[in-house]
Structures are given as structure tokens and as C-alpha cells.
Amino acid sequence: MKVVKTIDEVRAQVKAWRAQGLSVGLVPTMGYLHEGHASLIDASHKDNDRTVVSDFVNPMQFGPSEDLESYPRDLERDSALVKAHGGDLIFNPEPEEMYHEGFSSFVDMTILTEELCGLSRPIHFRGVCTVVSKLFNIVKPDRAYFGKKDAQQLAVIRHMVDDLNMDIEIVGCPIVREPDGLAKSSRNTYLNDEGRKAALVLSRAILAGADMVRNGEKSSKAVTDRMKQIIECEPLAKIDYVKLVDAKTMQQIPMIDRDALCAIAVYIGKTRLIDNFFTEDVK
Ligand code: PAF
């Protein structure tokens, strides 16, 4: 397993693999890897001959008051995890390698990015689409792996690949949870003991909403009202959103009459956490 810093090194390695007729999977990450990322690497390792993991805290997807500086980083720990899960190459560029002086081209998307997280993080998806497009152009993978925890991101990337005719299969992998239900996230490290306990309100709300859908509830309002009630019982929690949307377009729907996504974002103190369920997964 190799760690490289430059685009040229990635290209040379991938070219050598291609010359041997090998397939390549890409797992884009911002590092500080956990079992959620490990499941993406496992999936890529199973489907492809070689797996590239990008490990890059992308400044372009952070707003001015967000946690770019404090975002956790640990390349040594990440390397051990990637190696243990069968990854072959880590691409860990400096920001200047990805965004040279005078960089001025962006990949932007309307509609899907204007709902859910896009409302409180207006520049976020432009940064995600731009960096993911660059990674796709650098690695040219056969397949790329994303977690369903970032459900809107997954929908946005699928849409971008379709709109821009990118010849890459996008694979969505299930949310990985702690034993007590909290969805794994690099941002969980921001929580103190009290916050960590309070954060369980997200998975409690998700379980309750999913149960209602499983039992046949069709009204989006009934489901989201119940979930809001649960979250509001936790004094440390502040709701950003609790919404039911069309799973493809990310637009709100009054009735659950198609494949839908129920997504929540909740502040526990200053830490913003997200969680969700797809209705197709609770049938
Ligand atoms: O999900 C993430 O960690 C990031 O948004 C991604 C896809 C690696 C782009 O920076």
C-alpha cells in the first residue's frame, strides 16, 4: 500500500494497473477514517482489482464559519486502516496540488443542492461536485463508492454523473452505526460525554420514523412531526431540518407515494450531525 501526494504519481500508478488490464475502484474521503469508510473500501476491494482511497480535506466545500481548521486529520492511522482493508493507494494531496494558483473552474448544480443541507451550507455541494469531478478525472475509476449517510451527496453525485455523461458506476453503501445506534462520522469526535449521549436522539428519531413507514404511514407530515417531537425532548439538540423528500430529486413530498428519503440534520451543541433512512430500505 502506497501513499502519494501528487496527481502525476496517481496517474502513473493507475496507468500501470490499466496496462495489466486491472479494474480500479475509488473511495473519496476526507480522512480520519472509521468503520463507515472501511465498509466502502471493503466494497471496492470486493468489486475491483485495485482500490484508490483519496484522503483530502477539501477546503472548497467548507463555508467561512465551518470547521475546516479543526476537522480531524491522522494520515498514519488512515494508512493502517486502508492497508488492513485491502486498499492499494492513498492519494493525500496538499490543497495547492488540487487547486493551483488561478484555479477558476467549478462544477455546480441547481435544484438538488438547494434543499436539505444545501439550505444551511450554500456553497457545500459546489465544492463537493468540483473536487469529486477532479478526483474522477485524476483516477478515472471504473467505480466510485459513497456512503448513504451523506444521502444528499450521493444523490447529487449520481445526478452529476448522469448529467455530465461520466462513465463511472456510483455505488452507494449502507450507513454503519455504533453499537448504540449513532451513525459513524468523523465529526462524532467533537462530542463530549454529555453530547455523545444526547446525539443518540438522532438514531432514536430515525428508528421511530422508519417504524411508522414500515407500518404503512403515508403522510410525510405525520412521520416528520413524530420525529421532531422526539428530538425536541433532548435539551442539547437543535433541529436544522427533518424532511421527507423524493429520493432522486431531493424535493419535499407531502405523501410517501414513491421512493423517498427521510433526512435529518441536528445540532448537538455546536456539532451538526446528520442521519437518514431511505424508504426502500425499510420495506
Ligand atoms: O463525503 C466526503 O467525505 C466528502 O464530501 C468527499 C466526497 C470526499 C468530497 O470531499
Short mmCIF file of C-alpha atoms and ligand atoms in Angstrom, two decimals:
data_model
loop_
_atom_site.label_atom_id
_atom_site.label_comp_id
_atom_site.label_asym_id
_atom_site.label_seq_id
_atom_site.Cartn_x
_atom_site.Cartn_y
_atom_site.Cartn_z
CA MET A 1 0.00 0.00 0.00
CA LYS A 2 1.48 3.33 -1.11
CA VAL A 3 0.74 6.92 -0.06
CA VAL A 4 1.27 9.53 -2.79
CA LYS A 5 0.94 13.30 -2.77
CA THR A 6 0.84 14.26 -6.45
CA ILE A 7 -1.59 13.89 -9.33
CA ASP A 8 1.26 12.65 -11.57
CA GLU A 9 2.02 9.78 -9.17
CA VAL A 10 -1.63 8.69 -9.09
CA ARG A 11 -1.86 8.82 -12.88
CA ALA A 12 1.36 6.82 -13.33
CA GLN A 13 0.17 4.10 -10.92
CA VAL A 14 -3.30 3.85 -12.45
CA LYS A 15 -1.77 3.74 -15.96
CA ALA A 16 0.45 0.83 -14.90
CA TRP A 17 -2.58 -1.04 -13.49
CA ARG A 18 -4.59 -0.37 -16.64
CA ALA A 19 -1.70 -1.72 -18.76
CA GLN A 20 -2.14 -5.00 -16.86
CA GLY A 21 -5.90 -4.96 -17.57
CA LEU A 22 -6.84 -4.32 -13.92
CA SER A 23 -10.06 -2.60 -12.80
CA VAL A 24 -9.92 0.35 -10.39
CA GLY A 25 -12.28 1.49 -7.62
CA LEU A 26 -12.14 4.91 -5.96
CA VAL A 27 -13.18 5.70 -2.38
CA PRO A 28 -13.20 9.51 -1.96
CA THR A 29 -12.76 10.56 1.70
CA MET A 30 -11.67 13.50 3.82
CA GLY A 31 -9.65 11.18 6.06
CA TYR A 32 -9.91 10.44 9.78
CA LEU A 33 -11.27 7.13 8.62
CA HIS A 34 -13.70 4.98 10.62
CA GLU A 35 -15.66 1.76 10.06
CA GLY A 36 -18.01 3.60 7.69
CA HIS A 37 -15.10 4.34 5.34
CA ALA A 38 -13.76 0.81 5.94
CA SER A 39 -17.03 -0.61 4.59
CA LEU A 40 -16.59 1.46 1.39
CA ILE A 41 -13.00 0.19 0.98
CA ASP A 42 -14.22 -3.39 1.59
CA ALA A 43 -16.89 -2.96 -1.10
CA SER A 44 -14.37 -1.56 -3.58
CA HIS A 45 -11.83 -4.29 -2.77
CA LYS A 46 -14.51 -6.90 -3.48
CA ASP A 47 -15.61 -5.36 -6.81
CA ASN A 48 -12.28 -4.16 -8.25
CA ASP A 49 -8.69 -5.40 -8.75
CA ARG A 50 -7.24 -2.22 -7.21
CA THR A 51 -8.61 0.43 -4.83
CA VAL A 52 -7.54 4.07 -4.57
CA VAL A 53 -8.57 6.00 -1.43
CA SER A 54 -8.36 9.77 -1.64
CA ASP A 55 -7.66 11.41 1.73
CA PHE A 56 -8.14 15.16 1.29
CA VAL A 57 -9.90 17.71 3.50
CA ASN A 58 -11.37 19.74 0.67
CA PRO A 59 -11.35 23.45 1.63
CA MET A 60 -13.79 24.29 -1.16
CA GLN A 61 -16.72 22.51 0.49
CA PHE A 62 -16.44 24.32 3.86
CA GLY A 63 -18.26 27.62 4.50
CA PRO A 64 -16.39 30.53 6.18
CA SER A 65 -17.77 29.72 9.66
CA GLU A 66 -17.41 25.93 9.35
CA ASP A 67 -14.86 23.52 10.83
CA LEU A 68 -12.14 23.40 8.10
CA GLU A 69 -9.30 24.17 10.55
CA SER A 70 -10.46 21.84 13.31
CA TYR A 71 -11.52 18.95 11.01
CA PRO A 72 -9.66 15.90 12.42
CA ARG A 73 -6.66 14.57 10.47
CA ASP A 74 -4.46 11.48 11.06
CA LEU A 75 -2.74 10.08 7.98
CA GLU A 76 -0.82 7.40 9.88
CA ARG A 77 -3.98 5.93 11.36
CA ASP A 78 -5.75 6.23 7.99
CA SER A 79 -2.90 4.37 6.23
CA ALA A 80 -3.17 1.45 8.67
CA LEU A 81 -6.93 1.22 8.13
CA VAL A 82 -6.67 1.39 4.32
CA LYS A 83 -3.97 -1.31 4.32
CA ALA A 84 -5.99 -3.57 6.65
CA HIS A 85 -9.00 -3.34 4.33
CA GLY A 86 -7.15 -4.11 1.11
CA GLY A 87 -6.72 -0.58 -0.29
CA ASP A 88 -3.76 -0.21 -2.67
CA LEU A 89 -3.07 3.53 -2.89
CA ILE A 90 -3.82 6.61 -0.79
CA PHE A 91 -3.88 9.93 -2.60
CA ASN A 92 -3.18 12.61 0.04
CA PRO A 93 -2.57 15.89 -1.81
CA GLU A 94 -1.92 19.32 -0.31
CA PRO A 95 -4.60 21.90 -1.19
CA GLU A 96 -2.15 23.58 -3.66
CA GLU A 97 -1.84 20.31 -5.60
CA MET A 98 -5.62 20.22 -6.13
CA TYR A 99 -6.18 23.98 -6.52
CA HIS A 100 -3.25 25.64 -8.27
CA GLU A 101 -2.90 29.41 -8.36
CA GLY A 102 -5.51 30.88 -10.67
CA PHE A 103 -7.88 27.91 -10.26
CA SER A 104 -11.24 29.16 -11.50
CA SER A 105 -13.35 26.28 -12.86
CA PHE A 106 -16.21 24.83 -10.83
CA VAL A 107 -18.85 22.13 -11.16
CA ASP A 108 -22.13 23.49 -9.86
CA MET A 109 -25.64 22.07 -9.66
CA THR A 110 -29.07 23.63 -9.17
CA ILE A 111 -32.31 22.18 -7.68
CA LEU A 112 -30.99 19.07 -5.84
CA THR A 113 -28.44 21.16 -3.98
CA GLU A 114 -30.97 23.82 -2.92
CA GLU A 115 -32.76 21.59 -0.38
CA LEU A 116 -31.75 19.92 2.92
CA CYS A 117 -28.04 20.57 3.71
CA GLY A 118 -27.81 23.00 0.77
CA LEU A 119 -30.01 25.48 2.68
CA SER A 120 -27.66 25.88 5.63
CA ARG A 121 -24.47 25.08 3.62
CA PRO A 122 -24.97 27.09 0.41
CA ILE A 123 -21.52 26.54 -1.15
CA HIS A 124 -21.02 22.98 0.08
CA PHE A 125 -22.17 20.97 -2.94
CA ARG A 126 -20.31 23.16 -5.42
CA GLY A 127 -17.14 22.23 -3.53
CA VAL A 128 -18.11 18.55 -3.41
CA CYS A 129 -19.03 18.35 -7.12
CA THR A 130 -15.84 20.17 -8.12
CA VAL A 131 -13.47 18.02 -6.06
CA VAL A 132 -15.23 14.75 -6.93
CA SER A 133 -15.09 15.64 -10.65
CA LYS A 134 -11.38 16.35 -10.28
CA LEU A 135 -10.81 13.04 -8.47
CA PHE A 136 -12.77 11.22 -11.21
CA ASN A 137 -10.56 12.89 -13.86
CA ILE A 138 -7.36 12.10 -11.97
CA VAL A 139 -8.09 8.46 -11.08
CA LYS A 140 -10.51 7.57 -13.93
CA PRO A 141 -12.01 4.74 -11.83
CA ASP A 142 -14.47 2.11 -13.05
CA ARG A 143 -16.50 2.53 -9.86
CA ALA A 144 -16.67 5.06 -7.01
CA TYR A 145 -18.04 4.37 -3.52
CA PHE A 146 -20.05 6.74 -1.31
CA GLY A 147 -21.87 6.23 2.00
CA LYS A 148 -25.65 6.50 2.24
CA LYS A 149 -25.18 8.56 5.42
CA ASP A 150 -24.45 11.53 3.15
CA ALA A 151 -27.63 10.75 1.24
CA GLN A 152 -27.97 14.12 -0.47
CA GLN A 153 -24.31 13.99 -1.54
CA LEU A 154 -24.91 10.53 -3.03
CA ALA A 155 -27.98 11.78 -4.96
CA VAL A 156 -26.07 14.88 -6.14
CA ILE A 157 -23.13 12.80 -7.38
CA ARG A 158 -25.38 10.30 -9.17
CA HIS A 159 -27.13 13.24 -10.84
CA MET A 160 -23.82 14.89 -11.82
CA VAL A 161 -22.50 11.66 -13.34
CA ASP A 162 -25.72 11.32 -15.33
CA ASP A 163 -25.89 14.99 -16.41
CA LEU A 164 -22.23 15.16 -17.44
CA ASN A 165 -22.04 11.67 -19.03
CA MET A 166 -19.26 10.49 -16.75
CA ASP A 167 -18.55 6.83 -17.43
CA ILE A 168 -18.30 5.74 -13.78
CA GLU A 169 -20.55 3.43 -11.76
CA ILE A 170 -21.59 5.06 -8.48
CA VAL A 171 -22.05 2.58 -5.63
CA GLY A 172 -24.00 3.64 -2.50
CA CYS A 173 -23.13 1.70 0.68
CA PRO A 174 -25.28 1.32 3.84
CA ILE A 175 -24.85 3.52 6.93
CA VAL A 176 -22.54 1.99 9.54
CA ARG A 177 -23.61 2.61 13.16
CA GLU A 178 -22.05 2.41 16.61
CA PRO A 179 -23.49 -0.44 18.74
CA ASP A 180 -25.87 2.08 20.40
CA GLY A 181 -27.19 3.32 17.04
CA LEU A 182 -25.26 6.57 16.42
CA ALA A 183 -24.25 6.80 12.75
CA LYS A 184 -20.45 6.72 12.38
CA SER A 185 -18.99 10.11 11.49
CA SER A 186 -15.60 11.79 11.77
CA ARG A 187 -17.47 14.68 13.45
CA ASN A 188 -18.58 12.41 16.37
CA THR A 189 -15.10 13.11 17.82
CA TYR A 190 -16.26 16.69 18.56
CA LEU A 191 -18.82 15.41 21.10
CA ASN A 192 -18.06 15.35 24.83
CA ASP A 193 -19.66 12.63 27.03
CA GLU A 194 -22.87 14.60 27.52
CA GLY A 195 -23.12 15.44 23.80
CA ARG A 196 -22.38 11.85 22.82
CA LYS A 197 -25.38 10.68 24.93
CA ALA A 198 -27.59 13.46 23.57
CA ALA A 199 -26.62 12.55 19.97
CA LEU A 200 -28.48 9.26 20.31
CA VAL A 201 -31.66 11.26 19.78
CA LEU A 202 -30.89 11.24 16.02
CA SER A 203 -30.96 7.46 15.65
CA ARG A 204 -33.96 7.25 18.02
CA ALA A 205 -35.89 9.61 15.75
CA ILE A 206 -34.75 7.71 12.63
CA LEU A 207 -35.87 4.38 14.12
CA ALA A 208 -39.27 5.81 15.06
CA GLY A 209 -39.79 7.36 11.60
CA ALA A 210 -38.72 4.18 9.84
CA ASP A 211 -41.11 2.14 12.01
CA MET A 212 -44.03 4.39 11.05
CA VAL A 213 -43.21 3.97 7.34
CA ARG A 214 -42.80 0.21 7.79
CA ASN A 215 -46.25 0.12 9.41
CA GLY A 216 -47.80 1.85 6.41
CA GLU A 217 -47.86 5.56 7.34
CA LYS A 218 -48.08 7.58 4.10
CA SER A 219 -48.26 11.15 5.42
CA SER A 220 -44.85 12.86 5.39
CA LYS A 221 -46.07 15.34 8.00
CA ALA A 222 -47.16 12.61 10.42
CA VAL A 223 -43.72 10.98 10.19
CA THR A 224 -41.64 14.16 10.45
CA ASP A 225 -43.84 15.62 13.25
CA ARG A 226 -43.29 12.50 15.36
CA MET A 227 -39.54 12.63 14.70
CA LYS A 228 -39.38 16.33 15.60
CA GLN A 229 -41.25 15.59 18.85
CA ILE A 230 -38.62 13.00 19.80
CA ILE A 231 -35.70 15.32 19.01
CA GLU A 232 -37.26 18.26 20.85
CA CYS A 233 -37.28 16.18 24.07
CA GLU A 234 -33.46 16.36 24.11
CA PRO A 235 -32.39 19.72 25.63
CA LEU A 236 -28.97 19.75 23.88
CA ALA A 237 -30.48 19.16 20.43
CA LYS A 238 -31.45 21.91 17.99
CA ILE A 239 -33.14 20.86 14.75
CA ASP A 240 -31.73 22.15 11.44
CA TYR A 241 -34.21 20.08 9.40
CA VAL A 242 -36.36 16.94 9.47
CA LYS A 243 -37.71 16.32 5.97
CA LEU A 244 -39.17 13.73 3.67
CA VAL A 245 -38.08 14.17 0.05
CA ASP A 246 -38.18 12.34 -3.27
CA ALA A 247 -35.12 10.05 -3.21
CA LYS A 248 -33.88 11.23 -6.62
CA THR A 249 -34.83 14.91 -6.85
CA MET A 250 -34.49 15.83 -3.14
CA GLN A 251 -37.74 17.83 -3.39
CA GLN A 252 -40.20 17.61 -0.47
CA ILE A 253 -43.22 15.34 -0.93
CA PRO A 254 -46.49 15.52 1.06
CA MET A 255 -47.22 11.80 0.66
CA ILE A 256 -44.83 8.83 0.70
CA ASP A 257 -46.01 7.51 -2.66
CA ARG A 258 -42.58 6.82 -4.28
CA ASP A 259 -39.01 6.01 -3.23
CA ALA A 260 -38.29 8.65 -0.62
CA LEU A 261 -35.53 9.80 1.68
CA CYS A 262 -36.21 10.87 5.25
CA ALA A 263 -33.26 13.06 6.26
CA ILE A 264 -32.42 14.95 9.43
CA ALA A 265 -29.74 17.41 10.49
CA VAL A 266 -29.48 18.28 14.18
CA TYR A 267 -27.05 20.42 16.15
CA ILE A 268 -25.81 18.86 19.38
CA GLY A 269 -24.28 21.94 20.92
CA LYS A 270 -22.07 23.27 18.09
CA THR A 271 -21.72 19.90 16.34
CA ARG A 272 -24.00 19.42 13.35
CA LEU A 273 -24.89 15.75 12.77
CA ILE A 274 -26.93 14.12 10.02
CA ASP A 275 -28.78 10.81 9.72
CA ASN A 276 -31.45 9.35 7.44
CA PHE A 277 -33.34 6.39 6.07
CA PHE A 278 -34.42 5.53 2.54
CA THR A 279 -37.99 4.18 2.42
CA GLU A 280 -36.82 1.44 0.01
CA ASP A 281 -34.59 0.11 2.82
CA VAL A 282 -37.35 -0.17 5.43
CA LYS A 283 -39.83 -2.26 3.44
O1 PAF B 1 -18.03 12.66 1.93
C1 PAF B 1 -16.91 13.21 2.00
O2 PAF B 1 -16.08 12.85 2.84
C2 PAF B 1 -16.58 14.35 1.06
O3 PAF B 1 -17.67 15.18 0.85
C3 PAF B 1 -15.98 13.88 -0.29
C4 PAF B 1 -16.97 13.06 -1.10
C5 PAF B 1 -14.74 13.04 -0.02
C6 PAF B 1 -15.56 15.08 -1.13
O4 PAF B 1 -14.61 15.86 -0.47
#
